Amino acid sequence: MAVDPTCPVCRTADIVCGKWTLLLVRDLAEGNTRFCELERSLTGISPRTLSLRLRGLEEEGIVARRTYSEVPPRVEYALTEKGLALLPIIEGMRAYGSLWLGADEECAQTADPESVALPA
């Protein structure tokens, strides 16, 4: 997708412009989240797409996946420090949508990056 691989805007767009990506980051800003919780909050996303997006964000170092050795196994996802750095972009989009697009503020609010615990 990037026209110029040396351009920081192009590189960032490559990561965040995939369908559902910014909404995933928005929802993960709330803290550790399980797959089924993400699936419920993102009405319309297929399990396969959700899985692919999470895997891609994990490969980029934006999301951390933590597996608990329990029965049944439990998996949680959380933003990394690199993922938390995307929250100002989402807040800017929220402000733009409210001011210029007449969108209401009913969607999930992103958490304060200081209040989100990073995965161990």
mmCIF file of C-alpha atoms in Angstrom:
data_model
loop_
_atom_site.group_PDB
_atom_site.id
_atom_site.type_symbol
_atom_site.label_atom_id
_atom_site.label_comp_id
_atom_site.label_asym_id
_atom_site.label_seq_id
_atom_site.Cartn_x
_atom_site.Cartn_y
_atom_site.Cartn_z
ATOM 1 C CA MET A 1 0.000 0.000 0.000
ATOM 2 C CA ALA A 2 2.805 2.451 0.868
ATOM 3 C CA VAL A 3 3.776 4.617 -2.046
ATOM 4 C CA ASP A 4 6.983 5.713 -0.357
ATOM 5 C CA PRO A 5 8.429 3.254 2.194
ATOM 6 C CA THR A 6 10.577 6.049 3.670
ATOM 7 C CA CYS A 7 7.561 8.279 4.402
ATOM 8 C CA PRO A 8 6.337 7.942 8.012
ATOM 9 C CA VAL A 9 2.738 8.737 6.983
ATOM 10 C CA CYS A 10 2.785 5.964 4.369
ATOM 11 C CA ARG A 11 4.317 3.486 6.807
ATOM 12 C CA THR A 12 1.729 4.304 9.490
ATOM 13 C CA ALA A 13 -1.112 4.111 6.966
ATOM 14 C CA ASP A 14 0.077 0.635 5.977
ATOM 15 C CA ILE A 15 -0.498 -0.511 9.540
ATOM 16 C CA VAL A 16 -3.605 1.366 10.676
ATOM 17 C CA CYS A 17 -5.692 1.712 7.517
ATOM 18 C CA GLY A 18 -6.768 -1.911 7.349
ATOM 19 C CA LYS A 19 -10.492 -2.403 7.889
ATOM 20 C CA TRP A 20 -11.292 -2.818 11.608
ATOM 21 C CA THR A 21 -7.727 -2.030 12.735
ATOM 22 C CA LEU A 22 -8.357 1.324 14.406
ATOM 23 C CA LEU A 23 -11.583 0.035 15.956
ATOM 24 C CA LEU A 24 -9.642 -2.885 17.414
ATOM 25 C CA VAL A 25 -7.066 -0.510 18.865
ATOM 26 C CA ARG A 26 -9.889 1.654 20.247
ATOM 27 C CA ASP A 27 -11.460 -1.336 21.998
ATOM 28 C CA LEU A 28 -8.144 -2.696 23.262
ATOM 29 C CA ALA A 29 -7.453 0.676 24.877
ATOM 30 C CA GLU A 30 -9.869 -0.418 27.610
ATOM 31 C CA GLY A 31 -7.318 -2.985 28.825
ATOM 32 C CA ASN A 32 -6.882 -6.744 28.521
ATOM 33 C CA THR A 33 -9.629 -8.125 26.305
ATOM 34 C CA ARG A 34 -10.641 -11.600 25.221
ATOM 35 C CA PHE A 35 -11.390 -12.600 21.625
ATOM 36 C CA CYS A 36 -15.116 -13.079 22.253
ATOM 37 C CA GLU A 37 -15.366 -9.611 23.848
ATOM 38 C CA LEU A 38 -13.757 -8.035 20.796
ATOM 39 C CA GLU A 39 -16.045 -10.007 18.504
ATOM 40 C CA ARG A 40 -19.111 -8.726 20.409
ATOM 41 C CA SER A 41 -17.944 -5.101 20.426
ATOM 42 C CA LEU A 42 -17.144 -5.062 16.698
ATOM 43 C CA THR A 43 -20.541 -5.926 15.266
ATOM 44 C CA GLY A 44 -20.134 -7.326 11.777
ATOM 45 C CA ILE A 45 -16.542 -8.554 11.982
ATOM 46 C CA SER A 46 -16.080 -12.211 11.142
ATOM 47 C CA PRO A 47 -14.041 -14.418 13.490
ATOM 48 C CA ARG A 48 -11.566 -15.057 10.677
ATOM 49 C CA THR A 49 -11.052 -11.338 10.008
ATOM 50 C CA LEU A 50 -10.702 -10.611 13.715
ATOM 51 C CA SER A 51 -8.121 -13.364 14.045
ATOM 52 C CA LEU A 52 -6.164 -12.077 11.021
ATOM 53 C CA ARG A 53 -6.233 -8.462 12.265
ATOM 54 C CA LEU A 54 -5.084 -9.457 15.747
ATOM 55 C CA ARG A 55 -2.290 -11.592 14.307
ATOM 56 C CA GLY A 56 -1.159 -8.741 12.042
ATOM 57 C CA LEU A 57 -1.167 -6.252 14.926
ATOM 58 C CA GLU A 58 0.760 -8.739 17.036
ATOM 59 C CA GLU A 59 3.377 -9.108 14.273
ATOM 60 C CA GLU A 60 3.711 -5.304 14.157
ATOM 61 C CA GLY A 61 4.245 -5.176 17.918
ATOM 62 C CA ILE A 62 1.034 -3.217 18.513
ATOM 63 C CA VAL A 63 -0.850 -5.976 20.324
ATOM 64 C CA ALA A 64 0.418 -8.536 22.825
ATOM 65 C CA ARG A 65 -1.269 -11.911 23.149
ATOM 66 C CA ARG A 66 -1.171 -13.665 26.488
ATOM 67 C CA THR A 67 -2.228 -17.278 26.939
ATOM 68 C CA TYR A 68 -3.128 -18.568 30.402
ATOM 69 C CA SER A 69 -2.586 -22.259 31.093
ATOM 70 C CA GLU A 70 -6.025 -22.965 32.464
ATOM 71 C CA VAL A 71 -8.758 -25.386 31.547
ATOM 72 C CA PRO A 72 -10.286 -24.236 29.290
ATOM 73 C CA PRO A 73 -7.384 -22.147 27.973
ATOM 74 C CA ARG A 74 -7.846 -18.392 28.194
ATOM 75 C CA VAL A 75 -6.273 -15.882 25.798
ATOM 76 C CA GLU A 76 -6.232 -12.121 26.316
ATOM 77 C CA TYR A 77 -5.056 -9.322 24.078
ATOM 78 C CA ALA A 78 -3.659 -5.969 25.153
ATOM 79 C CA LEU A 79 -1.997 -2.971 23.555
ATOM 80 C CA THR A 80 1.742 -2.697 23.832
ATOM 81 C CA GLU A 81 3.536 0.593 24.337
ATOM 82 C CA LYS A 82 3.665 0.908 20.544
ATOM 83 C CA GLY A 83 -0.094 0.304 20.397
ATOM 84 C CA LEU A 84 -0.817 2.853 23.114
ATOM 85 C CA ALA A 85 1.046 5.426 21.024
ATOM 86 C CA LEU A 86 -1.797 5.153 18.469
ATOM 87 C CA LEU A 87 -4.426 6.442 20.919
ATOM 88 C CA PRO A 88 -3.868 10.139 20.085
ATOM 89 C CA ILE A 89 -4.690 9.309 16.447
ATOM 90 C CA ILE A 90 -7.975 7.748 17.535
ATOM 91 C CA GLU A 91 -8.787 10.699 19.793
ATOM 92 C CA GLY A 92 -8.067 13.053 16.881
ATOM 93 C CA MET A 93 -10.447 11.041 14.709
ATOM 94 C CA ARG A 94 -13.094 11.185 17.442
ATOM 95 C CA ALA A 95 -12.757 14.978 17.671
ATOM 96 C CA TYR A 96 -12.849 15.371 13.868
ATOM 97 C CA GLY A 97 -15.920 13.144 13.559
ATOM 98 C CA SER A 98 -17.740 15.083 16.265
ATOM 99 C CA LEU A 99 -16.825 18.513 14.954
ATOM 100 C CA TRP A 100 -16.980 18.038 11.193
ATOM 101 C CA LEU A 101 -19.098 14.965 10.521
ATOM 102 C CA GLY A 102 -21.844 15.396 13.079
ATOM 103 C CA ALA A 103 -21.104 12.019 14.651
ATOM 104 C CA ASP A 104 -22.321 11.595 18.191
ATOM 105 C CA GLU A 105 -19.981 10.527 20.937
ATOM 106 C CA GLU A 106 -21.743 7.244 21.667
ATOM 107 C CA CYS A 107 -18.822 5.071 20.582
ATOM 108 C CA ALA A 108 -16.351 3.662 23.071
ATOM 109 C CA GLN A 109 -14.014 6.197 24.613
ATOM 110 C CA THR A 110 -10.330 5.384 24.506
ATOM 111 C CA ALA A 111 -8.683 4.990 27.851
ATOM 112 C CA ASP A 112 -5.979 7.242 29.174
ATOM 113 C CA PRO A 113 -2.711 5.538 28.100
ATOM 114 C CA GLU A 114 -1.379 5.943 31.650
ATOM 115 C CA SER A 115 -4.276 3.896 33.072
ATOM 116 C CA VAL A 116 -3.875 0.888 30.762
ATOM 117 C CA ALA A 117 -1.686 -1.866 32.171
ATOM 118 C CA LEU A 118 0.878 -3.226 29.760
ATOM 119 C CA PRO A 119 1.127 -7.023 29.484
ATOM 120 C CA ALA A 120 3.883 -8.659 31.502
#
